[in-house]
Short mmCIF file of C-alpha atoms in Angstrom, two decimals:
data_model
loop_
_atom_site.label_atom_id
_atom_site.label_comp_id
_atom_site.label_asym_id
_atom_site.label_seq_id
_atom_site.Cartn_x
_atom_site.Cartn_y
_atom_site.Cartn_z
CA MET G 1 -90.73 -24.21 63.22
CA THR G 2 -89.88 -21.95 66.15
CA PRO G 3 -86.86 -23.97 67.36
CA SER G 4 -85.26 -23.98 63.94
CA THR G 5 -85.86 -20.22 63.60
CA GLU G 6 -84.20 -19.52 66.98
CA THR G 7 -81.25 -21.69 66.03
CA ALA G 8 -80.70 -19.74 62.83
CA ALA G 9 -80.90 -16.47 64.73
CA GLU G 10 -78.35 -17.63 67.26
CA ARG G 11 -76.03 -18.56 64.43
CA GLU G 12 -76.33 -15.08 62.97
CA ARG G 13 -75.45 -13.52 66.33
CA GLN G 14 -72.36 -15.76 66.72
CA ARG G 15 -70.85 -14.96 63.32
CA PRO G 16 -69.35 -11.55 64.26
CA ALA G 17 -67.68 -13.05 67.35
CA ALA G 18 -66.24 -15.91 65.30
CA ALA G 19 -64.99 -13.49 62.68
CA GLU G 20 -63.21 -11.47 65.36
CA GLN G 21 -61.37 -14.61 66.50
CA THR G 22 -60.16 -15.54 63.02
CA PRO G 23 -56.30 -15.36 62.98
CA GLU G 24 -54.55 -13.04 60.62
CA PRO G 25 -53.49 -14.62 57.35
CA ASP G 26 -50.00 -16.23 57.39
CA ARG G 27 -47.49 -13.80 56.00
CA GLY G 28 -44.87 -16.53 55.40
CA PRO G 29 -41.58 -17.23 57.19
CA ARG G 30 -39.38 -14.35 58.28
CA ARG G 31 -36.36 -13.57 56.15
CA PRO G 32 -33.21 -15.14 57.72
CA PRO G 33 -30.60 -12.70 59.02
CA VAL G 34 -27.48 -11.98 57.00
CA LYS G 35 -25.36 -13.87 59.54
CA ALA G 36 -27.21 -17.10 58.77
CA TRP G 37 -26.16 -16.76 55.14
CA LEU G 38 -22.58 -15.63 55.69
CA GLN G 39 -21.37 -17.78 58.60
CA PRO G 40 -21.42 -21.22 56.92
CA VAL G 41 -19.98 -19.80 53.70
CA LEU G 42 -17.14 -17.98 55.45
CA ILE G 43 -16.32 -20.99 57.63
CA SER G 44 -16.18 -23.27 54.57
CA LEU G 45 -13.92 -20.86 52.70
CA ILE G 46 -11.56 -20.52 55.66
CA VAL G 47 -11.34 -24.28 56.10
CA VAL G 48 -10.58 -24.98 52.42
CA ALA G 49 -8.01 -22.16 52.25
CA ALA G 50 -6.30 -23.34 55.45
CA PHE G 51 -6.29 -26.98 54.37
CA ILE G 52 -4.70 -26.27 50.98
CA THR G 53 -2.25 -23.75 52.44
CA CYS G 54 -1.05 -26.17 55.10
CA TYR G 55 -0.79 -29.35 53.06
CA VAL G 56 0.38 -27.87 49.77
CA GLY G 57 2.19 -24.79 51.02
CA LEU G 58 4.44 -26.69 53.44
CA GLN G 59 5.65 -28.95 50.62
CA ARG G 60 6.56 -26.17 48.20
CA ASP G 61 10.13 -25.55 49.33
CA PRO G 62 11.12 -27.45 52.48
CA GLN G 63 14.48 -26.32 53.84
CA PRO G 64 16.56 -28.20 56.41
CA HIS G 65 17.15 -26.35 59.66
CA GLN G 66 19.32 -27.68 62.46
CA VAL G 67 18.96 -31.29 61.36
CA PRO G 68 20.85 -33.29 64.02
CA ILE G 69 23.68 -35.44 62.66
CA ALA G 70 26.52 -37.13 64.52
CA VAL G 71 29.98 -36.63 63.02
CA THR G 72 33.08 -38.55 64.08
CA GLY G 73 36.72 -37.67 63.72
CA PRO G 74 38.99 -34.90 65.04
CA SER G 75 38.43 -32.31 62.30
CA LEU G 76 35.41 -33.47 60.30
CA PRO G 77 32.75 -32.09 62.72
CA GLY G 78 34.09 -28.56 62.39
CA GLU G 79 34.42 -28.82 58.63
CA ILE G 80 30.82 -30.04 58.27
CA GLN G 81 29.46 -27.30 60.51
CA ARG G 82 31.30 -24.58 58.59
CA ALA G 83 30.31 -26.01 55.21
CA LEU G 84 26.63 -26.68 55.95
CA GLY G 85 25.91 -23.92 58.46
CA ASP G 86 22.49 -23.77 60.11
CA ALA G 87 21.14 -26.54 57.92
CA VAL G 88 22.59 -29.09 60.34
CA GLU G 89 23.25 -29.40 64.04
CA VAL G 90 26.54 -31.26 64.33
CA HIS G 91 26.98 -33.62 67.29
CA PRO G 92 30.70 -34.36 67.55
CA THR G 93 31.11 -38.01 68.57
CA GLU G 94 34.19 -39.86 69.79
CA ASP G 95 33.72 -43.10 67.88
CA ALA G 96 31.48 -44.83 65.37
CA ALA G 97 29.83 -47.10 67.95
CA THR G 98 28.63 -44.17 70.06
CA ALA G 99 27.37 -42.38 66.98
CA ARG G 100 25.50 -45.45 65.76
CA HIS G 101 23.90 -45.86 69.20
CA ALA G 102 22.69 -42.24 69.02
CA LEU G 103 21.22 -42.94 65.57
CA GLN G 104 19.40 -46.04 66.83
CA ARG G 105 17.93 -44.02 69.72
CA HIS G 106 16.78 -41.22 67.38
CA ASP G 107 19.04 -38.69 69.08
CA VAL G 108 20.31 -37.91 65.56
CA VAL G 109 19.00 -38.74 62.09
CA ALA G 110 22.35 -39.54 60.46
CA VAL G 111 25.98 -40.37 61.21
CA LEU G 112 28.88 -39.18 59.09
CA SER G 113 32.40 -40.54 59.41
CA ALA G 114 35.60 -40.61 57.38
CA ALA G 115 36.40 -44.21 56.45
CA ALA G 116 39.59 -43.28 54.61
CA PRO G 117 41.06 -40.24 52.89
CA GLY G 118 38.63 -39.18 50.18
CA HIS G 119 35.91 -41.58 51.38
CA LEU G 120 32.95 -40.78 53.68
CA ASN G 121 30.47 -43.16 55.29
CA LEU G 122 26.94 -41.82 55.79
CA GLN G 123 24.59 -43.86 57.97
CA ILE G 124 20.96 -42.75 57.93
CA ALA G 125 17.73 -43.75 59.65
CA GLY G 126 15.11 -44.31 56.96
CA ALA G 127 12.55 -44.35 59.77
CA ALA G 128 13.21 -40.62 60.25
CA GLY G 129 11.27 -40.01 57.04
CA ALA G 130 12.06 -39.79 53.37
CA SER G 131 12.15 -36.00 53.29
CA THR G 132 14.64 -35.76 56.17
CA THR G 133 17.01 -38.49 54.99
CA SER G 134 16.89 -37.16 51.44
CA ALA G 135 17.77 -33.65 52.65
CA VAL G 136 20.72 -34.97 54.70
CA SER G 137 21.98 -37.05 51.77
CA GLN G 138 21.85 -34.04 49.47
CA LEU G 139 23.73 -31.86 51.96
CA VAL G 140 26.46 -34.45 52.48
CA ASP G 141 26.75 -35.08 48.74
CA ALA G 142 27.19 -31.35 48.15
CA TYR G 143 29.97 -31.23 50.76
CA ALA G 144 31.62 -34.32 49.31
CA GLN G 145 31.65 -32.88 45.81
CA GLY G 146 33.37 -29.76 47.06
CA ALA G 147 35.90 -31.82 49.03
CA GLY G 148 36.45 -34.32 46.23
CA ALA G 149 35.27 -37.25 48.35
CA HIS G 150 33.09 -40.28 47.68
CA VAL G 151 30.08 -41.07 49.90
CA THR G 152 28.77 -44.52 50.80
CA THR G 153 25.27 -44.46 52.32
CA THR G 154 23.81 -47.15 54.58
CA ASP G 155 20.31 -47.28 56.05
CA VAL G 156 20.76 -48.42 59.64
CA VAL G 157 17.12 -48.02 60.76
CA PRO G 158 15.07 -48.89 57.65
CA LEU G 159 11.32 -48.55 57.34
CA ALA G 160 9.02 -51.53 57.65
CA GLU G 161 8.56 -53.61 54.51
CA HIS G 162 4.90 -52.61 54.18
CA ASP G 163 5.55 -48.91 54.77
CA ALA G 164 8.01 -48.18 51.98
CA ARG G 165 7.24 -44.43 51.90
CA GLY G 166 7.11 -43.95 55.66
CA LEU G 167 3.57 -42.53 55.65
CA ALA G 168 1.85 -45.14 57.82
CA GLY G 169 2.26 -43.00 60.94
CA PHE G 170 0.66 -40.02 59.22
CA TYR G 171 -2.36 -41.93 57.98
CA VAL G 172 -2.86 -43.69 61.31
CA ALA G 173 -2.68 -40.39 63.21
CA PHE G 174 -5.03 -38.72 60.75
CA GLY G 175 -7.54 -41.60 60.90
CA VAL G 176 -7.53 -41.75 64.70
CA SER G 177 -7.82 -37.95 64.93
CA LEU G 178 -10.77 -38.02 62.54
CA ALA G 179 -12.45 -40.78 64.56
CA GLY G 180 -11.91 -38.78 67.76
CA PHE G 181 -13.38 -35.68 66.12
CA VAL G 182 -16.47 -37.60 65.01
CA LEU G 183 -16.82 -39.07 68.50
CA GLY G 184 -16.55 -35.70 70.23
CA SER G 185 -18.96 -33.96 67.86
CA ASN G 186 -21.56 -36.69 68.33
CA VAL G 187 -21.28 -36.60 72.12
CA LEU G 188 -21.98 -32.86 71.96
CA GLY G 189 -25.58 -33.66 71.10
CA LEU G 190 -26.04 -35.91 74.15
CA ALA G 191 -25.90 -33.14 76.76
CA GLY G 192 -29.67 -33.13 77.22
CA ILE G 193 -30.08 -36.87 77.69
CA MET G 194 -26.86 -38.01 79.42
CA ARG G 195 -25.12 -36.87 82.59
CA LEU G 196 -21.67 -35.31 82.28
CA ARG G 197 -19.87 -38.19 83.96
CA HIS G 198 -21.62 -40.66 81.66
CA ARG G 199 -20.46 -38.64 78.67
CA TYR G 200 -16.94 -38.81 80.08
CA TYR G 201 -17.22 -42.59 80.37
CA LEU G 202 -18.44 -42.74 76.78
CA LEU G 203 -15.59 -40.57 75.48
CA ALA G 204 -12.93 -42.50 77.39
CA GLY G 205 -14.29 -45.94 76.51
CA ALA G 206 -14.79 -45.17 72.84
CA SER G 207 -11.30 -43.60 72.64
CA ALA G 208 -9.79 -46.78 74.04
CA ALA G 209 -11.70 -48.80 71.45
CA ILE G 210 -10.56 -46.49 68.63
CA GLY G 211 -6.93 -46.81 69.71
CA THR G 212 -7.16 -50.59 69.98
CA VAL G 213 -8.73 -51.02 66.55
CA GLY G 214 -6.23 -48.65 64.96
CA ALA G 215 -3.27 -50.46 66.51
CA ILE G 216 -4.55 -53.88 65.43
CA VAL G 217 -5.19 -52.77 61.85
CA VAL G 218 -1.87 -50.98 61.27
CA GLY G 219 0.16 -53.54 63.20
CA PRO G 220 -0.79 -57.22 63.03
CA VAL G 221 -3.20 -56.87 60.10
CA LEU G 222 -1.25 -54.64 57.70
CA GLY G 223 2.25 -54.93 59.15
CA ALA G 224 2.97 -51.24 58.52
CA ALA G 225 3.95 -50.30 62.09
CA PRO G 226 6.28 -52.82 63.80
CA ALA G 227 5.46 -51.52 67.28
CA PRO G 228 4.40 -53.52 70.35
CA LEU G 229 0.61 -53.76 70.20
CA VAL G 230 -0.33 -52.66 73.72
CA PRO G 231 1.86 -49.51 73.89
CA LEU G 232 0.78 -48.56 70.37
CA ALA G 233 -2.89 -48.96 71.28
CA PHE G 234 -2.28 -46.81 74.38
CA VAL G 235 -0.73 -43.98 72.34
CA LEU G 236 -3.53 -44.08 69.77
CA ALA G 237 -6.18 -44.17 72.51
CA LEU G 238 -4.61 -41.05 74.04
CA LEU G 239 -4.71 -39.37 70.62
CA ALA G 240 -8.39 -40.25 70.18
CA ALA G 241 -9.20 -39.02 73.70
CA ALA G 242 -7.26 -35.77 73.22
CA THR G 243 -9.12 -35.07 69.98
CA ALA G 244 -12.55 -36.13 71.27
CA PHE G 245 -12.37 -34.16 74.52
CA THR G 246 -10.97 -31.09 72.74
CA THR G 247 -13.72 -31.28 70.12
CA LYS G 248 -16.36 -31.39 72.83
CA LEU G 249 -14.65 -28.57 74.71
CA PHE G 250 -14.60 -26.21 71.73
CA GLY G 251 -18.14 -27.14 70.74
CA ALA G 252 -19.49 -26.61 74.26
CA PHE G 253 -17.79 -23.26 74.89
CA LEU G 254 -17.74 -21.73 71.39
CA GLY G 255 -21.04 -22.97 69.97
CA PRO G 256 -21.46 -23.28 66.20
CA ILE G 257 -17.90 -22.21 65.39
CA GLY G 258 -16.37 -24.71 67.84
CA LEU G 259 -16.29 -27.62 65.41
CA PRO G 260 -14.74 -25.63 62.53
CA ILE G 261 -12.05 -24.37 64.92
CA THR G 262 -11.32 -27.95 65.98
CA THR G 263 -11.08 -28.90 62.31
CA LEU G 264 -8.57 -26.12 61.69
CA VAL G 265 -6.42 -26.67 64.79
CA LEU G 266 -6.28 -30.46 65.03
CA LEU G 267 -7.24 -32.01 61.70
CA THR G 268 -5.65 -29.40 59.45
CA VAL G 269 -2.74 -27.65 61.16
CA GLY G 270 -2.04 -30.54 63.55
CA ASN G 271 -1.75 -33.22 60.87
CA ALA G 272 -0.04 -31.02 58.28
CA THR G 273 2.73 -30.06 60.73
CA SER G 274 3.02 -33.50 62.34
CA GLY G 275 6.38 -34.18 60.69
CA ALA G 276 5.26 -37.34 58.92
CA VAL G 277 4.91 -36.02 55.36
CA ILE G 278 7.54 -33.27 55.67
CA GLY G 279 10.11 -33.85 58.41
CA ALA G 280 9.82 -31.48 61.36
CA ASP G 281 13.39 -30.24 60.75
CA LEU G 282 12.35 -29.12 57.25
CA LEU G 283 9.25 -27.17 58.28
CA PRO G 284 9.10 -23.35 58.49
CA SER G 285 9.83 -21.96 61.95
CA GLY G 286 6.18 -21.40 62.92
CA ALA G 287 5.09 -24.88 61.88
CA ARG G 288 8.16 -26.40 63.50
CA ALA G 289 7.30 -24.67 66.80
CA VAL G 290 3.83 -26.24 67.06
CA SER G 291 4.64 -29.59 65.47
CA SER G 292 5.30 -31.57 68.65
CA LEU G 293 2.82 -29.59 70.77
CA LEU G 294 -0.34 -30.60 68.88
CA PRO G 295 -1.81 -34.10 69.35
CA PRO G 296 -1.21 -35.41 65.79
CA GLY G 297 2.47 -34.43 65.87
CA ALA G 298 2.95 -35.98 69.29
CA ALA G 299 1.24 -39.18 68.12
CA VAL G 300 3.37 -39.43 64.95
CA ARG G 301 6.50 -39.19 67.09
CA GLY G 302 5.16 -41.79 69.50
CA ILE G 303 4.29 -44.22 66.69
CA ALA G 304 7.74 -43.88 65.11
CA ASP G 305 9.47 -44.15 68.47
CA LEU G 306 7.66 -47.38 69.34
CA SER G 307 8.09 -48.83 65.87
CA TYR G 308 11.78 -48.17 65.28
CA TYR G 309 13.56 -46.75 68.33
CA ASP G 310 12.44 -49.03 71.20
CA GLY G 311 10.45 -46.23 72.82
CA ALA G 312 13.56 -44.22 73.65
CA HIS G 313 11.74 -40.88 73.61
CA LEU G 314 8.16 -41.99 74.22
CA ALA G 315 7.63 -39.97 77.43
CA GLY G 316 7.33 -36.63 75.63
CA PRO G 317 4.55 -37.62 73.18
CA VAL G 318 2.62 -39.49 75.87
CA LEU G 319 2.79 -36.49 78.22
CA THR G 320 1.63 -34.11 75.46
CA LEU G 321 -1.36 -36.29 74.54
CA ALA G 322 -2.33 -36.85 78.18
CA LEU G 323 -2.21 -33.11 78.91
CA TRP G 324 -4.54 -32.37 75.98
CA ALA G 325 -7.04 -35.02 77.05
CA ILE G 326 -6.95 -34.27 80.79
CA GLY G 327 -6.87 -30.50 80.30
CA ALA G 328 -9.89 -30.53 78.00
CA GLY G 329 -11.77 -32.83 80.36
CA PHE G 330 -11.02 -30.58 83.33
CA LEU G 331 -12.18 -27.43 81.54
CA LEU G 332 -15.36 -29.22 80.47
CA SER G 333 -16.08 -30.11 84.10
CA LEU G 334 -16.03 -26.40 84.97
CA ARG G 335 -18.69 -25.46 82.42
CA PRO G 336 -21.79 -26.41 84.49
CA ARG G 337 -20.49 -24.29 87.37
CA LEU G 338 -19.83 -21.36 85.06
CA MET G 339 -23.29 -21.68 83.55
CA ARG G 340 -24.92 -21.65 87.01
CA ARG G 341 -22.89 -18.60 88.03
CA ARG G 342 -23.85 -16.78 84.84
CA ALA G 343 -27.51 -17.61 85.38
CA ALA G 344 -27.34 -16.34 88.96
CA VAL G 345 -25.81 -13.05 87.85
CA ALA G 346 -28.43 -12.61 85.12
#
């Protein structure tokens, strides 16, 4: 009986010590800070307001501004410039052949000539976009009514059969931009398990694949972009790379707000001002200024140039896209060095 008695006594002596080690009761999770509630709500509201403002607002009242048209004849160029003012940018041309060549190179969007007294010939490039050609036709018709002339309109550079509304370039650019954004945002989460150069390889390789698939679908499969396959795939791959690298750049340097900023700059403003839905010459001055500088706008111009104008002005869009991709990649390569320097200073 003695052993059992001693064991009970020892248990009694250990109880106070055990009680002292008992953790305090759980008081529940801490209340999240106000920022955690407000940040996602504010970001969502900004994105929806910007999206609707850009896509709907730009279509409310598009006005032509310095739309380039070639005009032949000794006196007609001056008359058109005086009658239409800043709405057009008149390119006086010696003869109809030179003017038509300028139209086929996309140096101008229309050619106006006097076929006979009281009769005007208007040649347009449907590939320039429905909004642009419609605006030019309305301006010329208004002049003709005042001058008592009749206008005959001919589409010299028509749209592809399977792109009757001229929106294929917009949807392709938007789809490739979206794919690049998804790629870049996913690669953001690989920083802890993949070296920087391997992430670069992934971004570049996946961008090339995105561009190739996009070119094959819109070209040979759907027949909506009559562009050479390899150059088109190259332009779309550059667009995907520019978007993916920029997405990763903003996410890496700006943290949680990086992806919403990318959404605003590239997917919203970039695509809305690309000039595909509303021609660039009909956009407000601010939108017109950034149209060709953002990746979607550069890509839309490159797609149209390859599809309808034999790549006459392809260098500009390619250079813009390459600068976005290379610039973002270069800035990303500096981040590890900046992080080490910041850690050393701290």
